[in-house]
C-alpha atoms as an extended CHARMM CRD file, in Angstrom:
* protein
*
       266  EXT
         1         1  UNK       CA             34.3240000000      154.4290000000      149.5940000000  PROA      1               0.0000000000
         2         2  UNK       CA             32.9580000000      154.6340000000      146.1830000000  PROA      2               0.0000000000
         3         3  UNK       CA             32.9400000000      151.2690000000      144.3380000000  PROA      3               0.0000000000
         4         4  UNK       CA             34.8220000000      151.1640000000      141.0810000000  PROA      4               0.0000000000
         5         5  UNK       CA             32.7530000000      151.5270000000      138.0490000000  PROA      5               0.0000000000
         6         6  UNK       CA             32.1880000000      148.4230000000      135.9160000000  PROA      6               0.0000000000
         7         7  UNK       CA             33.3210000000      149.0040000000      132.3970000000  PROA      7               0.0000000000
         8         8  UNK       CA             30.7890000000      147.4390000000      130.0020000000  PROA      8               0.0000000000
         9         9  UNK       CA             33.2860000000      146.9480000000      127.2650000000  PROA      9               0.0000000000
        10        10  UNK       CA             35.6170000000      144.9900000000      129.4500000000  PROA      10              0.0000000000
        11        11  UNK       CA             32.9000000000      142.5290000000      130.5450000000  PROA      11              0.0000000000
        12        12  UNK       CA             32.0110000000      141.9770000000      126.8710000000  PROA      12              0.0000000000
        13        13  UNK       CA             35.6530000000      141.2300000000      125.8770000000  PROA      13              0.0000000000
        14        14  UNK       CA             35.9210000000      138.7080000000      128.7320000000  PROA      14              0.0000000000
        15        15  UNK       CA             32.8000000000      136.8470000000      127.5410000000  PROA      15              0.0000000000
        16        16  UNK       CA             34.1670000000      136.7280000000      123.9760000000  PROA      16              0.0000000000
        17        17  UNK       CA             37.4920000000      135.5160000000      125.2860000000  PROA      17              0.0000000000
        18        18  UNK       CA             35.9400000000      132.7590000000      127.4210000000  PROA      18              0.0000000000
        19        19  UNK       CA             33.6810000000      131.6150000000      124.6280000000  PROA      19              0.0000000000
        20        20  UNK       CA             36.6150000000      131.3930000000      122.2350000000  PROA      20              0.0000000000
        21        21  UNK       CA             38.6970000000      129.4250000000      124.7330000000  PROA      21              0.0000000000
        22        22  UNK       CA             35.9360000000      126.9370000000      125.3780000000  PROA      22              0.0000000000
        23        23  UNK       CA             35.2780000000      126.3980000000      121.6690000000  PROA      23              0.0000000000
        24        24  UNK       CA             39.0170000000      125.8690000000      120.9720000000  PROA      24              0.0000000000
        25        25  UNK       CA             39.2450000000      123.3400000000      123.7190000000  PROA      25              0.0000000000
        26        26  UNK       CA             36.1550000000      121.4320000000      122.4480000000  PROA      26              0.0000000000
        27        27  UNK       CA             37.6050000000      121.4330000000      118.9160000000  PROA      27              0.0000000000
        28        28  UNK       CA             40.9330000000      120.1430000000      120.1860000000  PROA      28              0.0000000000
        29        29  UNK       CA             39.2360000000      117.3750000000      122.0770000000  PROA      29              0.0000000000
        30        30  UNK       CA             37.2200000000      116.5110000000      118.9430000000  PROA      30              0.0000000000
        31        31  UNK       CA             40.4500000000      116.3350000000      116.9950000000  PROA      31              0.0000000000
        32        32  UNK       CA             41.9220000000      113.9390000000      119.5310000000  PROA      32              0.0000000000
        33        33  UNK       CA             39.0600000000      111.4820000000      119.3320000000  PROA      33              0.0000000000
        34        34  UNK       CA             39.9370000000      110.1000000000      115.8390000000  PROA      34              0.0000000000
        35        35  UNK       CA             43.6030000000      109.6980000000      116.8930000000  PROA      35              0.0000000000
        36        36  UNK       CA             42.4280000000      107.8260000000      119.9790000000  PROA      36              0.0000000000
        37        37  UNK       CA             40.1880000000      105.6480000000      117.9390000000  PROA      37              0.0000000000
        38        38  UNK       CA             42.9710000000      104.9240000000      115.5220000000  PROA      38              0.0000000000
        39        39  UNK       CA             45.3630000000      104.0130000000      118.4230000000  PROA      39              0.0000000000
        40        40  UNK       CA             42.6890000000      101.6870000000      119.8210000000  PROA      40              0.0000000000
        41        41  UNK       CA             42.1800000000      100.0440000000      116.4890000000  PROA      41              0.0000000000
        42        42  UNK       CA             45.9560000000       99.5780000000      115.9580000000  PROA      42              0.0000000000
        43        43  UNK       CA             46.3180000000       98.1500000000      119.5150000000  PROA      43              0.0000000000
        44        44  UNK       CA             43.5460000000       95.6340000000      118.9380000000  PROA      44              0.0000000000
        45        45  UNK       CA             45.0720000000       94.6630000000      115.5020000000  PROA      45              0.0000000000
        46        46  UNK       CA             48.4060000000       94.0270000000      117.2230000000  PROA      46              0.0000000000
        47        47  UNK       CA             46.7330000000       91.9730000000      119.9030000000  PROA      47              0.0000000000
        48        48  UNK       CA             44.9310000000       89.9360000000      117.2470000000  PROA      48              0.0000000000
        49        49  UNK       CA             48.1750000000       89.3090000000      115.2730000000  PROA      49              0.0000000000
        50        50  UNK       CA             50.1930000000       88.3210000000      118.3100000000  PROA      50              0.0000000000
        51        51  UNK       CA             49.5570000000       84.7190000000      119.2660000000  PROA      51              0.0000000000
        52        52  UNK       CA             48.4380000000       84.3260000000      122.7780000000  PROA      52              0.0000000000
        53        53  UNK       CA             50.2540000000       82.1250000000      125.2750000000  PROA      53              0.0000000000
        54        54  UNK       CA             47.4220000000       79.6010000000      125.2910000000  PROA      54              0.0000000000
        55        55  UNK       CA             47.6010000000       79.1360000000      121.5200000000  PROA      55              0.0000000000
        56        56  UNK       CA             51.4110000000       78.8050000000      121.5220000000  PROA      56              0.0000000000
        57        57  UNK       CA             51.1600000000       76.1750000000      124.2290000000  PROA      57              0.0000000000
        58        58  UNK       CA             48.3720000000       74.4070000000      122.4380000000  PROA      58              0.0000000000
        59        59  UNK       CA             50.2710000000       74.2970000000      119.1970000000  PROA      59              0.0000000000
        60        60  UNK       CA             53.3580000000       72.9290000000      120.8590000000  PROA      60              0.0000000000
        61        61  UNK       CA             51.3760000000       70.3150000000      122.7990000000  PROA      61              0.0000000000
        62        62  UNK       CA             52.1470000000       66.6370000000      121.9860000000  PROA      62              0.0000000000
        63        63  UNK       CA             49.6450000000       64.9540000000      119.7310000000  PROA      63              0.0000000000
        64        64  UNK       CA             49.5310000000       61.3150000000      118.7320000000  PROA      64              0.0000000000
        65        65  UNK       CA             50.9220000000       60.8380000000      115.2600000000  PROA      65              0.0000000000
        66        66  UNK       CA             51.6820000000       64.6280000000      115.1850000000  PROA      66              0.0000000000
        67        67  UNK       CA             48.1090000000       65.5290000000      114.2030000000  PROA      67              0.0000000000
        68        68  UNK       CA             47.1790000000       69.1720000000      113.9850000000  PROA      68              0.0000000000
        69        69  UNK       CA             43.5870000000       68.7680000000      112.8610000000  PROA      69              0.0000000000
        70        70  UNK       CA             40.5310000000       67.5700000000      114.7960000000  PROA      70              0.0000000000
        71        71  UNK       CA             39.7990000000       63.8990000000      114.8290000000  PROA      71              0.0000000000
        72        72  UNK       CA             36.8730000000       64.4630000000      112.5600000000  PROA      72              0.0000000000
        73        73  UNK       CA             39.1480000000       65.9690000000      109.8570000000  PROA      73              0.0000000000
        74        74  UNK       CA             41.7190000000       63.2680000000      110.4000000000  PROA      74              0.0000000000
        75        75  UNK       CA             39.2010000000       60.5780000000      109.6520000000  PROA      75              0.0000000000
        76        76  UNK       CA             38.4260000000       62.3320000000      106.2940000000  PROA      76              0.0000000000
        77        77  UNK       CA             35.3290000000       64.1990000000      107.3700000000  PROA      77              0.0000000000
        78        78  UNK       CA             31.9050000000       63.7080000000      105.8800000000  PROA      78              0.0000000000
        79        79  UNK       CA             29.4640000000       60.9060000000      106.6390000000  PROA      79              0.0000000000
        80        80  UNK       CA             32.0880000000       58.1300000000      107.2900000000  PROA      80              0.0000000000
        81        81  UNK       CA             33.7320000000       60.2440000000      110.0160000000  PROA      81              0.0000000000
        82        82  UNK       CA             30.2420000000       61.0130000000      111.4550000000  PROA      82              0.0000000000
        83        83  UNK       CA             29.5270000000       57.3270000000      111.7100000000  PROA      83              0.0000000000
        84        84  UNK       CA             32.8490000000       56.4680000000      113.2450000000  PROA      84              0.0000000000
        85        85  UNK       CA             32.4660000000       59.2420000000      115.8800000000  PROA      85              0.0000000000
        86        86  UNK       CA             28.8880000000       58.4660000000      116.6270000000  PROA      86              0.0000000000
        87        87  UNK       CA             27.4490000000       61.8220000000      115.5980000000  PROA      87              0.0000000000
        88        88  UNK       CA             24.2260000000       59.9940000000      114.8290000000  PROA      88              0.0000000000
        89        89  UNK       CA             23.9270000000       57.2170000000      117.3480000000  PROA      89              0.0000000000
        90        90  UNK       CA             21.1910000000       55.4150000000      115.4260000000  PROA      90              0.0000000000
        91        91  UNK       CA             23.1320000000       55.2250000000      112.2440000000  PROA      91              0.0000000000
        92        92  UNK       CA             26.4190000000       54.1660000000      113.9660000000  PROA      92              0.0000000000
        93        93  UNK       CA             24.5450000000       51.6190000000      116.1270000000  PROA      93              0.0000000000
        94        94  UNK       CA             22.9110000000       50.1480000000      113.0450000000  PROA      94              0.0000000000
        95        95  UNK       CA             26.2240000000       49.7820000000      111.1660000000  PROA      95              0.0000000000
        96        96  UNK       CA             27.8880000000       48.1250000000      114.1150000000  PROA      96              0.0000000000
        97        97  UNK       CA             24.8710000000       45.9530000000      114.8370000000  PROA      97              0.0000000000
        98        98  UNK       CA             24.7720000000       44.8670000000      111.1800000000  PROA      98              0.0000000000
        99        99  UNK       CA             28.5350000000       43.8920000000      111.2130000000  PROA      99              0.0000000000
       100       100  UNK       CA             27.8830000000       41.9490000000      114.4690000000  PROA      100             0.0000000000
       101       101  UNK       CA             25.0190000000       40.0770000000      112.9470000000  PROA      101             0.0000000000
       102       102  UNK       CA             27.1360000000       39.1630000000      109.9300000000  PROA      102             0.0000000000
       103       103  UNK       CA             30.0050000000       37.9870000000      112.1640000000  PROA      103             0.0000000000
       104       104  UNK       CA             27.7170000000       35.8020000000      114.1480000000  PROA      104             0.0000000000
       105       105  UNK       CA             26.2780000000       34.2950000000      110.9770000000  PROA      105             0.0000000000
       106       106  UNK       CA             29.6640000000       33.5400000000      109.5440000000  PROA      106             0.0000000000
       107       107  UNK       CA             31.7310000000       32.7230000000      112.5480000000  PROA      107             0.0000000000
       108       108  UNK       CA             29.5360000000       31.4150000000      115.2910000000  PROA      108             0.0000000000
       109       109  UNK       CA             26.8690000000       29.7560000000      113.0810000000  PROA      109             0.0000000000
       110       110  UNK       CA             29.5700000000       28.7440000000      110.6130000000  PROA      110             0.0000000000
       111       111  UNK       CA             27.4280000000       30.1190000000      107.6600000000  PROA      111             0.0000000000
       112       112  UNK       CA             29.4960000000       30.5880000000      104.5120000000  PROA      112             0.0000000000
       113       113  UNK       CA             29.4650000000       33.7440000000      102.4850000000  PROA      113             0.0000000000
       114       114  UNK       CA             28.6810000000       32.1660000000       99.1320000000  PROA      114             0.0000000000
       115       115  UNK       CA             25.8860000000       30.0550000000      100.6790000000  PROA      115             0.0000000000
       116       116  UNK       CA             24.4520000000       33.1920000000      102.2340000000  PROA      116             0.0000000000
       117       117  UNK       CA             24.5280000000       35.1710000000       99.0050000000  PROA      117             0.0000000000
       118       118  UNK       CA             22.9380000000       32.3540000000       97.0570000000  PROA      118             0.0000000000
       119       119  UNK       CA             20.1340000000       31.8920000000       99.5310000000  PROA      119             0.0000000000
       120       120  UNK       CA             19.3140000000       35.6410000000       99.6670000000  PROA      120             0.0000000000
       121       121  UNK       CA             19.2780000000       35.7240000000       95.7840000000  PROA      121             0.0000000000
       122       122  UNK       CA             16.9980000000       32.6550000000       95.6450000000  PROA      122             0.0000000000
       123       123  UNK       CA             14.5920000000       34.1520000000       98.2300000000  PROA      123             0.0000000000
       124       124  UNK       CA             14.4230000000       37.6160000000       96.6240000000  PROA      124             0.0000000000
       125       125  UNK       CA             14.1510000000       36.3430000000       93.0210000000  PROA      125             0.0000000000
       126       126  UNK       CA             11.3850000000       33.9320000000       94.0110000000  PROA      126             0.0000000000
       127       127  UNK       CA              9.3510000000       36.6300000000       95.8180000000  PROA      127             0.0000000000
       128       128  UNK       CA              9.7310000000       39.0410000000       92.8020000000  PROA      128             0.0000000000
       129       129  UNK       CA              8.8830000000       36.3360000000       90.3010000000  PROA      129             0.0000000000
       130       130  UNK       CA              5.7910000000       35.1780000000       91.9930000000  PROA      130             0.0000000000
       131       131  UNK       CA              4.6170000000       38.7600000000       92.6930000000  PROA      131             0.0000000000
       132       132  UNK       CA              5.1190000000       39.7010000000       89.0270000000  PROA      132             0.0000000000
       133       133  UNK       CA              3.0080000000       36.7330000000       87.7860000000  PROA      133             0.0000000000
       134       134  UNK       CA              0.2950000000       36.9170000000       90.4390000000  PROA      134             0.0000000000
       135       135  UNK       CA             -0.1680000000       40.7600000000       90.0920000000  PROA      135             0.0000000000
       136       136  UNK       CA             -2.8240000000       40.2710000000       87.3880000000  PROA      136             0.0000000000
       137       137  UNK       CA             -4.7620000000       37.7250000000       89.4900000000  PROA      137             0.0000000000
       138       138  UNK       CA             -4.8220000000       39.7460000000       92.7290000000  PROA      138             0.0000000000
       139       139  UNK       CA             -5.4430000000       43.0280000000       90.8370000000  PROA      139             0.0000000000
       140       140  UNK       CA             -2.3620000000       44.7340000000       92.1880000000  PROA      140             0.0000000000
       141       141  UNK       CA              0.3990000000       46.5410000000       90.2680000000  PROA      141             0.0000000000
       142       142  UNK       CA              3.5160000000       44.5490000000       89.5670000000  PROA      142             0.0000000000
       143       143  UNK       CA              6.6420000000       45.3260000000       91.6780000000  PROA      143             0.0000000000
       144       144  UNK       CA              8.8920000000       48.1400000000       90.4040000000  PROA      144             0.0000000000
       145       145  UNK       CA             12.1900000000       46.5930000000       90.0520000000  PROA      145             0.0000000000
       146       146  UNK       CA             14.9530000000       49.2680000000       90.0760000000  PROA      146             0.0000000000
       147       147  UNK       CA             17.3860000000       49.4030000000       87.2860000000  PROA      147             0.0000000000
       148       148  UNK       CA             20.8580000000       49.2840000000       88.6730000000  PROA      148             0.0000000000
       149       149  UNK       CA             23.8810000000       50.4280000000       86.7050000000  PROA      149             0.0000000000
       150       150  UNK       CA             27.3950000000       51.0860000000       87.8130000000  PROA      150             0.0000000000
       151       151  UNK       CA             28.6740000000       54.4170000000       86.3890000000  PROA      151             0.0000000000
       152       152  UNK       CA             31.9020000000       54.0580000000       84.3300000000  PROA      152             0.0000000000
       153       153  UNK       CA             33.4200000000       57.1760000000       86.0140000000  PROA      153             0.0000000000
       154       154  UNK       CA             32.9920000000       55.5910000000       89.4480000000  PROA      154             0.0000000000
       155       155  UNK       CA             34.8020000000       52.5040000000       88.4140000000  PROA      155             0.0000000000
       156       156  UNK       CA             37.5850000000       54.4380000000       86.6860000000  PROA      156             0.0000000000
       157       157  UNK       CA             38.0800000000       56.7290000000       89.7270000000  PROA      157             0.0000000000
       158       158  UNK       CA             38.2120000000       53.7280000000       92.0630000000  PROA      158             0.0000000000
       159       159  UNK       CA             40.7110000000       51.9020000000       89.7470000000  PROA      159             0.0000000000
       160       160  UNK       CA             42.7910000000       55.1180000000       89.5410000000  PROA      160             0.0000000000
       161       161  UNK       CA             42.8450000000       55.5790000000       93.3300000000  PROA      161             0.0000000000
       162       162  UNK       CA             43.7190000000       51.9110000000       93.8720000000  PROA      162             0.0000000000
       163       163  UNK       CA             46.5230000000       52.0520000000       91.3420000000  PROA      163             0.0000000000
       164       164  UNK       CA             48.0470000000       55.1750000000       93.1240000000  PROA      164             0.0000000000
       165       165  UNK       CA             47.9580000000       53.5200000000       96.5350000000  PROA      165             0.0000000000
       166       166  UNK       CA             49.4380000000       50.3260000000       95.1980000000  PROA      166             0.0000000000
       167       167  UNK       CA             52.2590000000       52.1500000000       93.5590000000  PROA      167             0.0000000000
       168       168  UNK       CA             53.0120000000       53.9690000000       96.7950000000  PROA      168             0.0000000000
       169       169  UNK       CA             53.0580000000       50.7230000000       98.6570000000  PROA      169             0.0000000000
       170       170  UNK       CA             55.3950000000       49.1340000000       96.1230000000  PROA      170             0.0000000000
       171       171  UNK       CA             57.6600000000       52.2380000000       96.3960000000  PROA      171             0.0000000000
       172       172  UNK       CA             57.7650000000       51.9760000000      100.1940000000  PROA      172             0.0000000000
       173       173  UNK       CA             58.5990000000       48.2200000000      100.0670000000  PROA      173             0.0000000000
       174       174  UNK       CA             61.3770000000       48.8430000000       97.5740000000  PROA      174             0.0000000000
       175       175  UNK       CA             62.8370000000       51.6210000000       99.7680000000  PROA      175             0.0000000000
       176       176  UNK       CA             62.7290000000       49.3780000000      102.8060000000  PROA      176             0.0000000000
       177       177  UNK       CA             64.3140000000       46.4280000000      100.9700000000  PROA      177             0.0000000000
       178       178  UNK       CA             67.0860000000       48.6140000000       99.6610000000  PROA      178             0.0000000000
       179       179  UNK       CA             68.7690000000       48.7370000000      103.1000000000  PROA      179             0.0000000000
       180       180  UNK       CA             68.9400000000       52.5650000000      103.3300000000  PROA      180             0.0000000000
       181       181  UNK       CA             66.8050000000       53.0670000000      106.4710000000  PROA      181             0.0000000000
       182       182  UNK       CA             67.4980000000       50.4150000000      109.1680000000  PROA      182             0.0000000000
       183       183  UNK       CA             65.0550000000       52.0170000000      111.5680000000  PROA      183             0.0000000000
       184       184  UNK       CA             62.0520000000       51.7690000000      109.1860000000  PROA      184             0.0000000000
       185       185  UNK       CA             63.1060000000       48.1710000000      108.2790000000  PROA      185             0.0000000000
       186       186  UNK       CA             63.0730000000       47.1150000000      111.8720000000  PROA      186             0.0000000000
       187       187  UNK       CA             59.7360000000       48.7740000000      112.5470000000  PROA      187             0.0000000000
       188       188  UNK       CA             58.0660000000       47.0860000000      109.5800000000  PROA      188             0.0000000000
       189       189  UNK       CA             59.5810000000       43.7140000000      110.6080000000  PROA      189             0.0000000000
       190       190  UNK       CA             58.2160000000       44.0730000000      114.1710000000  PROA      190             0.0000000000
       191       191  UNK       CA             54.7320000000       45.1160000000      112.8930000000  PROA      191             0.0000000000
       192       192  UNK       CA             54.5400000000       42.2570000000      110.4630000000  PROA      192             0.0000000000
       193       193  UNK       CA             55.6280000000       39.8330000000      113.2030000000  PROA      193             0.0000000000
       194       194  UNK       CA             52.8250000000       41.1160000000      115.5710000000  PROA      194             0.0000000000
       195       195  UNK       CA             50.2440000000       40.8250000000      112.7990000000  PROA      195             0.0000000000
       196       196  UNK       CA             51.4200000000       37.1680000000      112.1400000000  PROA      196             0.0000000000
       197       197  UNK       CA             51.0940000000       36.3720000000      115.8180000000  PROA      197             0.0000000000
       198       198  UNK       CA             47.6130000000       37.9160000000      115.9150000000  PROA      198             0.0000000000
       199       199  UNK       CA             46.6820000000       35.9650000000      112.7740000000  PROA      199             0.0000000000
       200       200  UNK       CA             47.3970000000       32.7390000000      114.6750000000  PROA      200             0.0000000000
       201       201  UNK       CA             44.8280000000       33.6210000000      117.2810000000  PROA      201             0.0000000000
       202       202  UNK       CA             42.0310000000       34.8010000000      115.0090000000  PROA      202             0.0000000000
       203       203  UNK       CA             40.9870000000       34.0320000000      111.4330000000  PROA      203             0.0000000000
       204       204  UNK       CA             40.6750000000       36.7440000000      108.8100000000  PROA      204             0.0000000000
       205       205  UNK       CA             36.9520000000       37.3330000000      109.4110000000  PROA      205             0.0000000000
       206       206  UNK       CA             37.2480000000       37.7260000000      113.2180000000  PROA      206             0.0000000000
       207       207  UNK       CA             40.3320000000       39.9420000000      112.7170000000  PROA      207             0.0000000000
       208       208  UNK       CA             38.3870000000       42.1240000000      110.2230000000  PROA      208             0.0000000000
       209       209  UNK       CA             35.4310000000       42.3610000000      112.6220000000  PROA      209             0.0000000000
       210       210  UNK       CA             37.6750000000       43.3110000000      115.5820000000  PROA      210             0.0000000000
       211       211  UNK       CA             39.3550000000       46.0530000000      113.3970000000  PROA      211             0.0000000000
       212       212  UNK       CA             35.8200000000       47.2740000000      112.4900000000  PROA      212             0.0000000000
       213       213  UNK       CA             34.8450000000       47.4720000000      116.1730000000  PROA      213             0.0000000000
       214       214  UNK       CA             38.0530000000       49.2550000000      117.0110000000  PROA      214             0.0000000000
       215       215  UNK       CA             37.3230000000       51.8030000000      114.3010000000  PROA      215             0.0000000000
       216       216  UNK       CA             33.9330000000       52.4670000000      115.9550000000  PROA      216             0.0000000000
       217       217  UNK       CA             35.2700000000       52.7210000000      119.5030000000  PROA      217             0.0000000000
       218       218  UNK       CA             38.8370000000       54.0560000000      119.6650000000  PROA      218             0.0000000000
       219       219  UNK       CA             38.2920000000       57.3790000000      117.7540000000  PROA      219             0.0000000000
       220       220  UNK       CA             35.2810000000       58.4260000000      119.7650000000  PROA      220             0.0000000000
       221       221  UNK       CA             37.1300000000       57.5410000000      123.0430000000  PROA      221             0.0000000000
       222       222  UNK       CA             40.2340000000       59.4750000000      121.9730000000  PROA      222             0.0000000000
       223       223  UNK       CA             38.0130000000       62.4300000000      120.9290000000  PROA      223             0.0000000000
       224       224  UNK       CA             36.4040000000       62.6590000000      124.4080000000  PROA      224             0.0000000000
       225       225  UNK       CA             39.7090000000       62.0610000000      126.4300000000  PROA      225             0.0000000000
       226       226  UNK       CA             42.3500000000       63.3460000000      124.0840000000  PROA      226             0.0000000000
       227       227  UNK       CA             44.1290000000       65.4230000000      126.8450000000  PROA      227             0.0000000000
       228       228  UNK       CA             44.7530000000       62.4620000000      129.1090000000  PROA      228             0.0000000000
       229       229  UNK       CA             45.6410000000       60.1340000000      126.2140000000  PROA      229             0.0000000000
       230       230  UNK       CA             48.0200000000       62.5940000000      124.6440000000  PROA      230             0.0000000000
       231       231  UNK       CA             49.8160000000       63.1180000000      127.9760000000  PROA      231             0.0000000000
       232       232  UNK       CA             50.2070000000       59.3580000000      128.5820000000  PROA      232             0.0000000000
       233       233  UNK       CA             51.4050000000       58.9400000000      124.9280000000  PROA      233             0.0000000000
       234       234  UNK       CA             53.9360000000       61.6950000000      125.3170000000  PROA      234             0.0000000000
       235       235  UNK       CA             55.4840000000       60.0040000000      128.3710000000  PROA      235             0.0000000000
       236       236  UNK       CA             55.5360000000       56.6670000000      126.5010000000  PROA      236             0.0000000000
       237       237  UNK       CA             57.0850000000       58.2700000000      123.4020000000  PROA      237             0.0000000000
       238       238  UNK       CA             59.8850000000       59.8440000000      125.4830000000  PROA      238             0.0000000000
       239       239  UNK       CA             60.5500000000       56.5170000000      127.1210000000  PROA      239             0.0000000000
       240       240  UNK       CA             60.6990000000       54.7170000000      123.7240000000  PROA      240             0.0000000000
       241       241  UNK       CA             63.0650000000       57.3330000000      122.3280000000  PROA      241             0.0000000000
       242       242  UNK       CA             65.4390000000       56.7960000000      125.2160000000  PROA      242             0.0000000000
       243       243  UNK       CA             65.4060000000       53.0380000000      124.7790000000  PROA      243             0.0000000000
       244       244  UNK       CA             65.9260000000       53.4380000000      121.0620000000  PROA      244             0.0000000000
       245       245  UNK       CA             68.8640000000       55.7340000000      121.5940000000  PROA      245             0.0000000000
       246       246  UNK       CA             70.4990000000       53.1030000000      123.7710000000  PROA      246             0.0000000000
       247       247  UNK       CA             69.7430000000       50.3270000000      121.2340000000  PROA      247             0.0000000000
       248       248  UNK       CA             71.0940000000       52.4430000000      118.3880000000  PROA      248             0.0000000000
       249       249  UNK       CA             74.2320000000       53.2110000000      120.2670000000  PROA      249             0.0000000000
       250       250  UNK       CA             74.8900000000       49.5980000000      121.2630000000  PROA      250             0.0000000000
       251       251  UNK       CA             73.5730000000       47.6790000000      118.2220000000  PROA      251             0.0000000000
       252       252  UNK       CA             72.3270000000       49.6520000000      115.2320000000  PROA      252             0.0000000000
       253       253  UNK       CA             75.4250000000       51.8450000000      114.8710000000  PROA      253             0.0000000000
       254       254  UNK       CA             77.6700000000       48.7900000000      114.6230000000  PROA      254             0.0000000000
       255       255  UNK       CA             75.7220000000       47.2590000000      111.7260000000  PROA      255             0.0000000000
       256       256  UNK       CA             77.2460000000       48.0790000000      108.2690000000  PROA      256             0.0000000000
       257       257  UNK       CA             74.8370000000       50.0090000000      106.0950000000  PROA      257             0.0000000000
       258       258  UNK       CA             74.2180000000       49.4610000000      102.3580000000  PROA      258             0.0000000000
       259       259  UNK       CA             75.5650000000       52.0150000000       99.7950000000  PROA      259             0.0000000000
       260       260  UNK       CA             73.4890000000       55.1430000000       99.5460000000  PROA      260             0.0000000000
       261       261  UNK       CA             73.0480000000       56.3580000000       95.9940000000  PROA      261             0.0000000000
       262       262  UNK       CA             73.0630000000       60.1180000000       95.4860000000  PROA      262             0.0000000000
       263       263  UNK       CA             70.0870000000       61.5020000000       93.6280000000  PROA      263             0.0000000000
       264       264  UNK       CA             70.7390000000       63.1630000000       90.3580000000  PROA      264             0.0000000000
       265       265  UNK       CA             70.1380000000       66.9020000000       90.3450000000  PROA      265             0.0000000000
       266       266  UNK       CA             68.0950000000       68.3550000000       87.5370000000  PROA      266             0.0000000000
């Protein structure tokens, strides 16, 4: 049998058609790439905006005193917080060691503050006086005594901050004494009673030193073991709330309260 003749025009048309189809498919795939990229970007943005389950659990986690910031920020940040959290062990150790030495001087050796200050001034003034007069004899330069001046702005800022804090304290005391909040009144009375009992055990200097030591130990311990401490504090707080609810129902609710004045609206 004779084979069918191949038409050259037909083969040429097939090549043109196949080339057009491949180019159109490649162009459509190229057009789909930006849309896919846009969808990916949109999906990532939605994931970023949606809070994760870990973040929501972390935000709802119980924290002592309801803190939401790190311990360093709660302590005010800066160098004082670094010292209390032992960021630099040499500086923190030096501060705590210096306070311990002063406490030993005043408490154990029964050295008085005024006596210590006077003796230090006598020693320093005597050394500088003799050095200044003997510098010409021993052919050495006289000591450079620094000129110390307290800036006026520093004193004014300190006085202003102290005034604000005192006014806040007086306002809180006035609100407590007015009889409007029985719960706050009882809390303050209990705290003052505890402080008075502790004051019988220690004098003011020892109490101040113990507070200083606690400031240099408790925050750093809490920062390292905050998860365990917060869990224990949550259980204790729940139990305290239960006991307070019982006490409120049996005792506080039966006590007559003072008149509550309505605040004037502007």
